[in-house]
Short mmCIF file of C-alpha atoms in Angstrom, two decimals:
data_model
loop_
_atom_site.label_atom_id
_atom_site.label_comp_id
_atom_site.label_asym_id
_atom_site.label_seq_id
_atom_site.Cartn_x
_atom_site.Cartn_y
_atom_site.Cartn_z
CA MET V 69 -25.63 26.71 -97.64
CA ASP V 70 -26.74 23.34 -98.84
CA PRO V 71 -30.40 23.10 -98.05
CA LEU V 72 -29.94 19.19 -96.89
CA PRO V 73 -27.41 17.56 -95.04
CA TYR V 74 -27.45 14.70 -97.12
CA LYS V 75 -27.28 14.35 -101.20
CA LEU V 76 -30.68 14.14 -102.92
CA THR V 77 -30.82 12.70 -106.56
CA SER V 78 -33.55 11.63 -108.75
CA VAL V 79 -32.56 8.29 -110.26
CA PRO V 80 -34.68 7.00 -113.16
CA ASP V 81 -33.77 2.99 -112.89
CA TYR V 82 -34.05 1.16 -109.81
CA ARG V 83 -31.12 -0.91 -110.70
CA ASP V 84 -28.74 1.65 -110.20
CA SER V 85 -25.79 0.24 -108.44
CA GLY V 86 -24.74 3.38 -106.62
CA PHE V 87 -27.16 2.72 -104.04
CA ASP V 88 -26.99 0.16 -101.23
CA CYS V 89 -30.58 -0.64 -100.57
CA LEU V 90 -33.77 -0.17 -102.61
CA VAL V 91 -37.06 0.80 -100.30
CA ILE V 92 -40.17 0.26 -102.04
CA VAL V 93 -43.53 1.66 -100.73
CA GLY V 94 -46.60 0.15 -101.82
CA ASP V 95 -50.06 -1.36 -100.95
CA ASP V 96 -49.80 -4.96 -102.25
CA PRO V 97 -46.13 -6.70 -102.56
CA THR V 98 -47.49 -9.04 -105.12
CA ALA V 99 -48.44 -6.14 -107.61
CA LEU V 100 -46.03 -3.69 -107.97
CA GLY V 101 -46.70 -2.15 -111.64
CA ASP V 102 -44.84 -2.67 -114.84
CA GLY V 103 -42.01 -0.57 -113.75
CA LEU V 104 -40.93 -2.76 -111.02
CA SER V 105 -42.12 -6.08 -112.51
CA ASP V 106 -38.67 -7.55 -112.57
CA LEU V 107 -39.04 -7.71 -108.47
CA ALA V 108 -42.23 -9.36 -108.47
CA PRO V 109 -40.87 -13.26 -108.09
CA ILE V 110 -38.76 -11.99 -105.27
CA LEU V 111 -41.58 -10.34 -103.21
CA THR V 112 -44.09 -13.35 -104.11
CA ALA V 113 -41.75 -15.74 -103.19
CA TYR V 114 -41.19 -13.84 -99.73
CA CYS V 115 -44.65 -13.24 -99.15
CA GLN V 116 -45.16 -17.15 -99.44
CA ALA V 117 -42.63 -17.57 -96.86
CA ASP V 118 -43.73 -14.92 -94.65
CA ALA V 119 -47.21 -13.64 -95.13
CA ALA V 120 -46.91 -10.92 -92.36
CA VAL V 121 -45.64 -8.71 -95.26
CA LEU V 122 -49.22 -8.70 -96.72
CA GLU V 123 -50.20 -6.56 -93.56
CA ALA V 124 -50.41 -2.76 -93.39
CA GLY V 125 -47.41 -1.41 -91.76
CA SER V 126 -45.17 -4.45 -91.97
CA VAL V 127 -41.53 -3.88 -93.24
CA ALA V 128 -39.83 -6.64 -94.89
CA LEU V 129 -36.09 -6.62 -95.51
CA ILE V 130 -34.76 -9.01 -98.05
CA PRO V 131 -31.25 -9.67 -98.95
CA SER V 132 -31.70 -9.80 -102.81
CA GLY V 133 -32.39 -7.17 -105.25
CA PRO V 134 -30.23 -5.14 -107.56
CA GLN V 135 -28.50 -3.58 -104.47
CA GLY V 136 -28.18 -6.57 -102.66
CA ARG V 137 -31.07 -5.13 -99.91
CA LEU V 138 -34.47 -5.14 -100.85
CA LEU V 139 -36.82 -3.73 -98.58
CA PHE V 140 -40.69 -3.40 -98.95
CA SER V 141 -42.75 -1.01 -96.60
CA ASN V 142 -46.37 -1.92 -96.64
CA SER V 143 -48.59 1.16 -96.55
CA GLY V 144 -51.98 -0.94 -96.50
CA ARG V 145 -55.10 -0.14 -98.42
CA LEU V 146 -55.78 3.60 -99.41
CA ASN V 147 -59.28 3.11 -100.62
CA ARG V 148 -61.42 3.26 -97.32
CA ASP V 149 -62.92 6.22 -95.77
CA GLN V 150 -60.61 6.50 -93.01
CA ASP V 151 -57.28 6.54 -95.25
CA ASP V 152 -55.23 9.28 -96.53
CA LEU V 153 -51.79 10.26 -97.78
CA ARG V 154 -50.31 9.44 -94.35
CA ARG V 155 -50.47 5.97 -95.12
CA ILE V 156 -47.77 6.53 -97.55
CA TYR V 157 -46.01 9.00 -95.51
CA ASP V 158 -45.69 6.88 -92.60
CA ALA V 159 -44.73 3.60 -94.43
CA ALA V 160 -41.78 5.69 -96.20
CA GLY V 161 -40.56 6.60 -92.71
CA ALA V 162 -40.59 3.19 -91.40
CA GLY V 163 -38.89 1.92 -94.50
CA LEU V 164 -36.01 4.32 -94.10
CA THR V 165 -35.66 4.06 -90.40
CA ARG V 166 -35.47 0.24 -91.31
CA ALA V 167 -32.96 0.74 -93.99
CA VAL V 168 -30.74 2.78 -91.87
CA GLY V 169 -30.97 0.35 -89.08
CA ALA V 170 -29.52 -2.17 -91.41
CA GLY V 171 -26.59 -0.08 -92.31
CA ALA V 172 -27.76 1.46 -95.44
CA LYS V 173 -25.97 4.91 -96.37
CA ARG V 174 -27.38 5.14 -99.87
CA PRO V 175 -30.81 3.96 -100.07
CA LEU V 176 -33.08 4.66 -103.08
CA LEU V 177 -36.81 5.09 -102.29
CA THR V 178 -39.33 4.49 -104.66
CA VAL V 179 -43.34 4.26 -104.81
CA ALA V 180 -44.92 1.18 -106.54
CA LYS V 181 -48.07 1.36 -108.46
CA LEU V 182 -50.65 1.78 -105.99
CA ALA V 183 -53.68 -0.44 -106.81
CA SER V 184 -55.79 0.84 -104.24
CA LEU V 185 -55.54 4.63 -104.67
CA PRO V 186 -58.92 6.22 -105.06
CA VAL V 187 -57.61 8.40 -108.37
CA GLY V 188 -60.59 10.66 -109.16
CA ARG V 189 -62.67 9.73 -105.82
CA GLU V 190 -59.99 12.16 -103.54
CA PRO V 191 -57.91 14.93 -104.38
CA TRP V 192 -54.93 13.77 -102.68
CA ALA V 193 -55.18 10.54 -104.59
CA THR V 194 -52.56 10.89 -107.32
CA GLN V 195 -49.51 8.98 -107.92
CA PRO V 196 -47.16 12.34 -107.72
CA ALA V 197 -48.66 13.00 -104.55
CA ALA V 198 -47.86 9.74 -103.09
CA ASP V 199 -44.34 10.40 -104.29
CA ARG V 200 -44.29 13.67 -102.62
CA ALA V 201 -45.74 12.07 -99.47
CA ALA V 202 -43.15 9.33 -99.42
CA LEU V 203 -40.46 11.58 -99.84
CA LEU V 204 -41.62 14.11 -97.09
CA GLY V 205 -41.98 10.55 -94.82
CA ALA V 206 -38.61 9.38 -95.66
CA MET V 207 -37.10 12.81 -94.56
CA GLN V 208 -38.74 13.17 -91.37
CA ALA V 209 -37.35 9.50 -90.37
CA LEU V 210 -33.85 10.77 -91.51
CA TYR V 211 -33.68 14.05 -89.28
CA THR V 212 -30.70 13.97 -86.83
CA PRO V 213 -31.52 16.49 -84.00
CA LEU V 214 -29.35 19.50 -83.50
CA GLU V 215 -27.95 18.66 -79.97
CA LEU V 216 -26.24 15.17 -81.60
CA ARG V 217 -25.32 17.43 -84.64
CA ASP V 218 -23.55 20.07 -82.26
CA ILE V 219 -21.22 17.07 -80.93
CA GLY V 220 -20.46 16.02 -84.20
CA ARG V 221 -22.73 13.28 -84.97
CA ARG V 222 -23.01 12.94 -88.66
CA PRO V 223 -26.08 12.51 -91.04
CA LYS V 224 -27.91 9.08 -90.79
CA ILE V 225 -27.12 8.74 -94.54
CA ASP V 226 -24.92 10.01 -97.36
CA GLN V 227 -27.07 10.26 -100.19
CA LEU V 228 -31.00 9.55 -100.71
CA GLY V 229 -32.06 8.76 -104.29
CA PHE V 230 -35.58 8.93 -105.23
CA ARG V 231 -37.31 7.18 -108.32
CA PRO V 232 -40.21 9.28 -109.31
CA SER V 233 -43.46 8.25 -111.22
CA SER V 234 -42.80 10.98 -113.49
CA ALA V 235 -39.53 11.43 -115.47
CA GLY V 236 -37.57 14.20 -116.56
CA GLU V 237 -38.62 17.70 -115.29
CA ALA V 238 -41.62 16.71 -113.39
CA GLY V 239 -39.43 14.56 -111.31
CA GLU V 240 -36.71 16.95 -110.82
CA SER V 241 -39.32 19.41 -109.62
CA GLN V 242 -40.59 17.02 -107.05
CA LEU V 243 -37.18 16.83 -105.50
CA ARG V 244 -36.68 20.66 -105.43
CA LEU V 245 -39.71 21.10 -103.91
CA ALA V 246 -39.29 18.53 -101.21
CA ALA V 247 -36.08 19.68 -100.44
CA ALA V 248 -37.10 23.33 -99.63
CA LEU V 249 -39.94 22.01 -97.45
CA GLU V 250 -37.41 19.69 -95.58
CA ALA V 251 -35.08 22.45 -95.39
CA GLY V 252 -37.82 24.60 -93.64
CA ARG V 253 -38.58 21.64 -91.45
CA ILE V 254 -35.08 21.06 -90.33
CA LEU V 255 -34.90 24.59 -89.04
CA ALA V 256 -38.22 24.30 -87.55
CA ARG V 257 -37.36 21.19 -85.62
CA ASP V 258 -34.05 22.68 -84.75
CA ILE V 259 -35.74 25.57 -83.02
CA GLY V 260 -39.09 23.58 -81.90
CA GLY V 261 -37.34 20.29 -80.41
CA SER V 262 -34.01 21.28 -79.09
CA ASP V 263 -33.83 21.70 -75.17
CA PRO V 264 -34.56 24.84 -73.16
CA GLU V 265 -30.47 25.70 -72.77
CA ARG V 266 -29.65 24.87 -76.07
CA MET V 267 -32.51 26.90 -77.51
CA THR V 268 -33.13 29.91 -75.52
CA ALA V 269 -34.68 32.83 -76.98
CA LYS V 270 -31.59 34.71 -77.98
CA ARG V 271 -29.95 31.49 -79.41
CA ALA V 272 -33.27 30.95 -81.41
CA ALA V 273 -32.99 34.34 -82.86
CA GLU V 274 -29.31 33.48 -83.62
CA LEU V 275 -30.05 30.43 -85.31
CA ILE V 276 -32.76 32.07 -87.39
CA ARG V 277 -30.34 34.80 -88.57
CA SER V 278 -27.60 32.23 -89.33
CA VAL V 279 -29.94 30.40 -91.31
CA LEU V 280 -31.91 32.96 -93.06
CA GLY V 281 -29.05 35.62 -93.01
CA GLU V 282 -26.99 33.72 -95.42
CA ASP V 283 -29.35 34.01 -98.39
CA ALA V 284 -31.27 36.90 -99.86
CA GLY V 285 -35.00 37.01 -100.08
CA VAL V 286 -35.91 36.96 -96.36
CA THR V 287 -35.08 39.94 -93.90
CA VAL V 288 -34.60 39.18 -90.42
CA GLU V 289 -35.07 41.99 -87.57
CA VAL V 290 -34.49 40.96 -84.04
CA GLU V 291 -35.62 42.95 -81.03
CA GLU V 292 -32.88 42.09 -78.45
CA ARG V 293 -35.35 42.80 -75.52
CA VAL V 294 -39.03 42.87 -74.81
CA ASP V 295 -40.03 46.55 -74.58
CA PRO V 296 -43.19 46.62 -71.90
CA ALA V 297 -43.97 50.05 -73.85
CA LYS V 298 -44.55 48.07 -77.08
CA TYR V 299 -45.46 44.55 -75.71
CA PRO V 300 -47.00 44.96 -72.16
CA LEU V 301 -48.53 41.32 -72.27
CA MET V 302 -45.72 39.79 -73.54
CA ALA V 303 -43.26 41.48 -71.06
CA ALA V 304 -45.23 40.40 -68.22
CA VAL V 305 -44.85 36.95 -69.24
CA ASP V 306 -40.94 37.83 -69.74
CA ARG V 307 -40.57 39.52 -66.03
CA ALA V 308 -39.24 36.41 -64.09
CA ALA V 309 -37.02 35.27 -66.95
CA SER V 310 -35.73 38.69 -67.80
CA GLY V 311 -33.78 38.75 -64.79
CA VAL V 312 -31.45 35.81 -66.21
CA PRO V 313 -29.67 37.37 -69.02
CA ARG V 314 -29.45 33.94 -70.94
CA HIS V 315 -33.01 33.40 -70.44
CA ALA V 316 -34.67 36.91 -71.52
CA GLY V 317 -36.92 37.14 -74.30
CA CYS V 318 -36.58 38.82 -77.59
CA VAL V 319 -38.95 39.19 -80.87
CA VAL V 320 -37.88 38.17 -84.25
CA HIS V 321 -39.60 39.82 -87.33
CA LEU V 322 -39.29 38.17 -90.70
CA SER V 323 -40.46 39.43 -94.21
CA TYR V 324 -40.59 37.96 -97.76
CA ARG V 325 -41.81 39.60 -100.63
CA GLY V 326 -42.02 37.77 -104.17
CA SER V 327 -41.95 39.36 -107.69
CA GLY V 328 -45.05 40.64 -109.16
CA ASP V 329 -48.38 41.72 -107.74
CA CYS V 330 -49.07 40.21 -104.32
CA PRO V 331 -52.86 40.41 -103.84
CA GLN V 332 -52.98 38.54 -100.32
CA PRO V 333 -50.42 39.49 -97.59
CA LEU V 334 -50.05 36.75 -95.10
CA LEU V 335 -49.42 38.21 -91.43
CA PHE V 336 -48.31 35.39 -88.92
CA VAL V 337 -47.52 35.60 -85.29
CA GLY V 338 -45.80 32.58 -83.51
CA LYS V 339 -45.70 31.54 -79.97
CA GLY V 340 -42.19 30.55 -79.31
CA ILE V 341 -42.11 29.72 -75.20
CA THR V 342 -38.51 28.33 -74.92
CA TYR V 343 -39.77 26.60 -71.87
CA ASP V 344 -43.15 26.79 -69.70
CA THR V 345 -43.06 25.94 -66.13
CA GLY V 346 -46.41 27.49 -65.93
CA GLY V 347 -45.14 30.38 -64.06
CA ALA V 348 -46.88 31.15 -60.50
CA ASP V 349 -49.52 28.57 -61.53
CA VAL V 350 -46.72 26.01 -61.81
CA LYS V 351 -46.96 22.62 -63.87
CA ALA V 352 -46.91 20.13 -60.90
CA GLY V 353 -47.20 16.47 -60.87
CA GLY V 354 -44.50 15.77 -63.60
CA HIS V 355 -46.44 17.82 -66.18
CA MET V 356 -43.51 20.14 -66.95
CA ALA V 357 -41.52 17.71 -68.87
CA GLY V 358 -41.55 18.23 -72.68
CA MET V 359 -42.36 21.96 -72.50
CA HIS V 360 -39.36 22.91 -74.10
CA ARG V 361 -41.77 21.81 -77.23
CA ASP V 362 -43.84 24.92 -76.25
CA LYS V 363 -42.12 26.95 -78.97
CA CYS V 364 -42.91 25.11 -82.16
CA GLY V 365 -45.44 27.09 -83.24
CA ALA V 366 -43.13 30.27 -83.74
CA ALA V 367 -40.57 27.38 -84.91
CA ALA V 368 -42.80 26.29 -87.78
CA ILE V 369 -43.32 29.83 -89.09
CA ALA V 370 -39.55 30.28 -88.95
CA GLY V 371 -39.26 27.16 -91.20
CA LEU V 372 -41.96 28.42 -93.50
CA PHE V 373 -39.65 31.34 -94.34
CA ARG V 374 -36.90 29.10 -95.04
CA THR V 375 -38.98 27.28 -97.49
CA LEU V 376 -40.16 30.68 -99.01
CA GLN V 377 -36.41 31.52 -99.35
CA LEU V 378 -35.29 28.72 -101.17
CA LEU V 379 -38.40 28.58 -103.49
CA ARG V 380 -38.82 32.04 -104.10
CA PRO V 381 -42.50 32.04 -105.12
CA PRO V 382 -43.79 35.32 -107.03
CA ARG V 383 -47.08 36.97 -105.74
CA VAL V 384 -46.44 36.00 -102.27
CA GLU V 385 -46.02 38.48 -99.30
CA ALA V 386 -45.52 37.41 -95.86
CA HIS V 387 -44.56 38.80 -92.53
CA ALA V 388 -43.97 37.00 -89.33
CA SER V 389 -43.65 38.24 -85.39
CA LEU V 390 -42.38 35.55 -83.47
CA ALA V 391 -42.46 36.03 -79.49
CA PHE V 392 -39.33 33.97 -77.98
CA VAL V 393 -40.06 34.01 -74.24
CA ARG V 394 -39.42 31.63 -71.43
CA ASN V 395 -42.43 31.39 -68.56
CA SER V 396 -40.17 31.25 -65.72
CA ILE V 397 -40.83 30.97 -61.98
CA GLY V 398 -39.31 33.79 -59.54
CA SER V 399 -40.00 36.73 -57.36
CA ASN V 400 -40.50 38.85 -60.52
CA SER V 401 -43.20 36.45 -61.91
CA TYR V 402 -46.60 37.71 -63.10
CA VAL V 403 -49.47 36.20 -61.10
CA ALA V 404 -53.25 35.76 -61.49
CA ASP V 405 -55.44 38.89 -60.61
CA GLU V 406 -52.96 41.15 -62.41
CA ILE V 407 -54.67 44.00 -64.79
CA ILE V 408 -52.33 44.78 -67.51
CA THR V 409 -53.35 46.97 -70.54
CA SER V 410 -52.40 45.56 -73.57
CA ARG V 411 -51.28 46.91 -76.83
CA ALA V 412 -54.49 47.60 -78.26
CA GLY V 413 -55.64 49.52 -74.87
CA VAL V 414 -57.40 46.62 -73.83
CA ARG V 415 -57.52 46.19 -69.75
CA VAL V 416 -56.66 42.23 -69.41
CA ARG V 417 -56.93 40.69 -66.05
CA VAL V 418 -54.66 37.45 -65.58
CA GLY V 419 -56.61 34.42 -64.63
CA ASN V 420 -53.80 31.96 -65.04
CA THR V 421 -50.22 32.41 -65.91
CA ASP V 422 -50.13 28.88 -67.35
CA ALA V 423 -52.12 30.50 -70.38
CA GLU V 424 -49.22 32.70 -71.17
CA GLY V 425 -48.99 31.64 -75.01
CA ARG V 426 -51.97 33.89 -75.63
CA MET V 427 -50.14 36.66 -73.48
CA VAL V 428 -47.14 36.70 -75.66
CA MET V 429 -49.05 36.57 -78.97
CA ALA V 430 -51.77 39.35 -78.06
CA ASP V 431 -49.51 42.50 -78.69
CA LEU V 432 -47.86 40.98 -81.73
CA LEU V 433 -51.28 40.21 -83.32
CA CYS V 434 -52.16 43.47 -82.37
CA LEU V 435 -48.99 44.76 -84.36
CA MET V 436 -50.13 42.82 -87.34
CA ARG V 437 -53.67 44.34 -87.15
CA GLU V 438 -51.93 47.69 -87.29
CA ARG V 439 -50.10 46.50 -90.49
CA ALA V 440 -53.09 45.22 -92.12
CA LEU V 441 -54.60 48.59 -91.51
CA GLY V 442 -51.94 50.16 -93.52
CA LEU V 443 -52.60 48.43 -96.62
CA PRO V 444 -54.62 49.72 -99.29
CA ASN V 445 -56.85 47.01 -98.80
CA PRO V 446 -56.92 45.55 -95.16
CA SER V 447 -59.61 43.22 -96.06
CA ALA V 448 -56.91 41.30 -98.58
CA ALA V 449 -54.57 40.36 -95.67
CA SER V 450 -54.90 37.14 -93.83
CA LEU V 451 -53.65 37.06 -90.13
CA PHE V 452 -52.72 33.86 -88.54
CA THR V 453 -51.66 33.11 -84.97
CA VAL V 454 -49.58 29.66 -84.57
CA ALA V 455 -49.11 27.98 -81.28
CA THR V 456 -48.98 24.97 -79.11
CA LEU V 457 -51.59 26.52 -77.07
CA THR V 458 -53.73 24.09 -75.52
CA GLY V 459 -54.18 20.43 -73.96
CA HIS V 460 -57.74 20.86 -75.02
CA VAL V 461 -56.90 20.35 -78.56
CA ILE V 462 -55.34 17.18 -77.86
CA ARG V 463 -58.47 16.05 -75.98
CA ALA V 464 -60.54 17.13 -78.68
CA TYR V 465 -58.82 15.75 -81.67
CA GLY V 466 -55.71 13.33 -80.68
CA VAL V 467 -52.02 14.29 -81.17
CA ASN V 468 -52.02 14.20 -84.78
CA TYR V 469 -54.02 17.18 -85.73
CA ALA V 470 -53.83 20.78 -86.08
CA ALA V 471 -57.00 22.80 -85.41
CA ALA V 472 -57.83 25.67 -87.39
CA MET V 473 -60.64 28.43 -86.34
CA ASP V 474 -61.89 31.49 -88.34
CA ASN V 475 -63.21 34.69 -87.45
CA GLY V 476 -66.13 35.98 -89.60
CA PRO V 477 -64.16 37.32 -92.20
CA ALA V 478 -61.80 34.63 -92.45
CA ARG V 479 -64.80 32.40 -92.54
CA LEU V 480 -66.12 34.08 -95.55
CA LYS V 481 -62.62 33.44 -97.37
CA ASP V 482 -62.95 29.74 -96.43
CA THR V 483 -59.60 29.95 -94.62
CA SER V 484 -59.50 27.06 -92.67
CA ALA V 485 -61.69 24.60 -94.87
CA ARG V 486 -59.31 25.50 -97.54
CA LEU V 487 -56.56 25.11 -95.33
CA GLN V 488 -57.54 21.73 -94.47
CA ARG V 489 -57.81 20.78 -98.07
CA ALA V 490 -54.29 21.94 -98.54
CA GLY V 491 -53.10 19.82 -95.63
CA ASP V 492 -54.48 16.64 -96.92
CA LEU V 493 -52.33 17.06 -100.07
CA VAL V 494 -49.12 16.98 -98.11
CA ALA V 495 -49.95 14.63 -95.38
CA ASP V 496 -50.36 17.30 -92.94
CA PRO V 497 -54.28 17.15 -91.67
CA PHE V 498 -56.33 19.83 -89.98
CA GLU V 499 -59.33 19.68 -88.01
CA ILE V 500 -61.85 22.52 -88.29
CA SER V 501 -63.00 24.34 -85.06
CA THR V 502 -65.55 27.21 -84.70
CA ILE V 503 -65.31 30.22 -82.40
CA ARG V 504 -68.93 30.70 -80.79
CA ARG V 505 -70.64 33.03 -78.66
CA GLU V 506 -69.80 30.84 -75.51
CA ASP V 507 -65.98 31.46 -76.10
CA TYR V 508 -66.61 35.10 -76.36
CA ASN V 509 -68.79 34.60 -72.80
CA MET V 510 -65.77 33.03 -71.49
CA VAL V 511 -63.40 35.70 -71.54
CA ALA V 512 -66.18 38.42 -70.69
CA PRO V 513 -65.07 40.62 -67.78
CA LYS V 514 -65.93 39.35 -64.19
CA THR V 515 -65.72 42.92 -62.53
CA GLU V 516 -65.83 46.62 -63.91
CA ALA V 517 -61.95 47.03 -63.50
CA GLU V 518 -61.17 44.81 -66.47
CA ASP V 519 -62.32 44.49 -70.32
CA VAL V 520 -61.27 40.96 -70.79
CA LEU V 521 -60.36 38.11 -68.95
CA GLN V 522 -57.35 35.83 -69.92
CA CYS V 523 -58.27 32.39 -68.74
CA ASN V 524 -60.15 30.66 -66.23
CA ASN V 525 -58.53 29.01 -63.24
CA GLU V 526 -58.65 25.34 -64.50
CA PRO V 527 -56.52 23.39 -67.00
CA SER V 528 -57.83 23.78 -70.73
CA SER V 529 -57.97 20.00 -71.10
CA GLY V 530 -60.66 20.10 -68.14
CA THR V 531 -62.79 22.99 -69.56
CA SER V 532 -65.23 22.90 -71.95
CA ARG V 533 -64.31 24.59 -75.24
CA GLY V 534 -60.68 24.73 -73.97
CA HIS V 535 -59.07 25.18 -77.21
CA GLN V 536 -61.81 27.58 -78.80
CA PHE V 537 -62.15 30.57 -76.11
CA PRO V 538 -58.34 31.39 -76.27
CA ALA V 539 -59.08 32.47 -79.60
CA ALA V 540 -61.77 34.74 -78.50
CA PHE V 541 -59.47 36.11 -75.94
CA LEU V 542 -56.74 37.01 -78.69
CA ILE V 543 -59.39 38.87 -80.59
CA ARG V 544 -60.41 41.15 -77.92
CA ALA V 545 -57.37 41.36 -76.37
CA ALA V 546 -55.67 42.40 -79.91
CA GLY V 547 -58.51 44.84 -81.11
CA LEU V 548 -59.61 42.34 -83.71
CA ASP V 549 -63.35 42.50 -82.71
CA LYS V 550 -63.53 45.87 -84.28
CA HIS V 551 -62.70 44.37 -87.58
CA GLY V 552 -65.33 41.53 -87.85
CA LEU V 553 -68.23 40.97 -89.86
CA ASP V 554 -69.75 44.22 -88.77
CA SER V 555 -66.94 46.35 -89.52
CA ASP V 556 -66.27 48.69 -92.71
CA ARG V 557 -62.67 47.53 -92.33
CA PRO V 558 -62.93 43.61 -91.96
CA ILE V 559 -59.73 41.81 -91.48
CA ALA V 560 -59.33 38.16 -91.91
CA TYR V 561 -57.92 35.90 -88.72
CA THR V 562 -57.29 32.40 -88.25
CA HIS V 563 -55.90 30.53 -84.89
CA ILE V 564 -54.05 27.62 -85.60
CA ASP V 565 -53.38 25.31 -82.46
CA VAL V 566 -50.79 22.59 -83.23
CA ALA V 567 -50.36 21.21 -79.77
CA GLY V 568 -51.17 18.04 -81.11
CA SER V 569 -49.94 18.12 -84.28
CA SER V 570 -46.42 19.51 -83.57
CA GLY V 571 -45.06 16.10 -82.42
CA ASP V 572 -45.97 13.63 -79.51
CA TYR V 573 -43.08 14.08 -77.12
CA PRO V 574 -40.25 12.15 -77.24
CA ASP V 575 -41.32 11.46 -80.91
CA PRO V 576 -38.96 14.25 -82.95
CA ALA V 577 -41.11 17.43 -83.68
CA THR V 578 -42.86 17.64 -86.85
CA ALA V 579 -42.78 21.34 -87.97
CA SER V 580 -46.56 21.00 -88.21
CA PRO V 581 -48.36 23.12 -90.02
CA LEU V 582 -45.40 24.03 -92.34
CA LEU V 583 -46.65 21.53 -94.97
CA ALA V 584 -50.27 22.49 -95.11
CA LEU V 585 -49.38 26.42 -94.97
CA ALA V 586 -46.76 25.99 -97.75
CA ALA V 587 -49.21 23.94 -100.09
CA ARG V 588 -51.95 26.21 -99.59
CA TYR V 589 -49.98 29.74 -100.16
CA ILE V 590 -46.67 29.17 -101.56
CA LEU V 591 -47.40 26.28 -104.23
CA PRO V 592 -50.72 27.06 -106.03
CA ASP V 593 -50.39 24.03 -108.26
CA LEU V 594 -50.76 21.77 -105.46
CA SER V 595 -53.97 23.40 -103.81
CA GLY V 596 -55.25 25.55 -106.56
#
């Protein structure tokens, strides 16, 4: 299977006549650098006629240049406190969108020499990193939704050319890396962004099997039903949907092991709620629309395994369990006040059926805890939950940021901070939150009948520490509280909430945090 729906080629000369539009991303249209100096008179004349092209975010299309169409997309300055690689990522996306709108089928993308790039002051401030961000931003803009491809819609372009800042093998390596990352993001967007009937639990599993099963490197196992004996909390959420065969849940397990010694096994759990009605605590007042995106956590992890499959990095071992379940309303819905014993033997009192994400992940997190304990050195493993979990994280950080939060052993590994630094290198930014004692107090039992409270009765966006306390619940419900700093068998665990970074509906899904996870764990040359 070709990793991309269009041809991706490295082009050393921007004058190549095989393309029909030259797209330049830069911070100053009057200072393109030596490699593009022949175009300076054209752009200088255009700036004199239309000064708007000097503004950040502007896109100028000029009927000139070697391909007959020259497009300059202005990133704006890159050297202020608030600037990062997203300036380049966004400018490339805007440029390709404009090129496609103008009818280009074979655009050629290049990044000008960036006059304001703060080289030596920021880890991300290198020309190769800018090249990578431009490619990834362009590819995000070129995505065609699965629903349109199902009815025969062709890709937006036939070929994407890229003129890299580094010639030879370095430039080819950039393209191979970008293609593998984008192939993973395509799978993630297909799962996360498709409508709730096109991407039911079973159809998500079928898609994963069809993509990952075609090539070696990744093993795929599917549990076709949610077994209440193995996953009691997940099965509670699945109860109402399981009565409709096409909506019934399933669990997908993925594994990858590269060559050589694998010193840090990565164990992922992904939330794949194919549609979230809120359950018995129904999402009223129009808040249900867009809830087909509640599977973006599991989708991103599936996409990460596609990238692993294509790159085959050595010394990497990764396992994932993805919970694909629909949170439906019905006579068999689970309800608040139920007490359900988790896989870890913890008695959980349900407080809100719209807090279903933590329910479907807790038993799988316990499964990963068990896997870690089976390793020769459990403390070498790193466990993750990845989920579009709370509206509160959007209230706290906005729509463009994932939030990562560590337990004690993960904090000693600097997990969230290193993930944040890796994300900065690939335009996939993170904020770091902390799990505090108030979060554990929030989920403490309210009666002697339960061991932990799943949630309060209010929306997370209106609850103090609304995106942190769910991590405390997951730790307790999965039995990870027995493996903290005070344990002789500590296990590192990090929760990642991508409710904001997964894509601001109706904009396309982003596949966050795939890029940051890849930069941190499978591309050591990027993040060290």
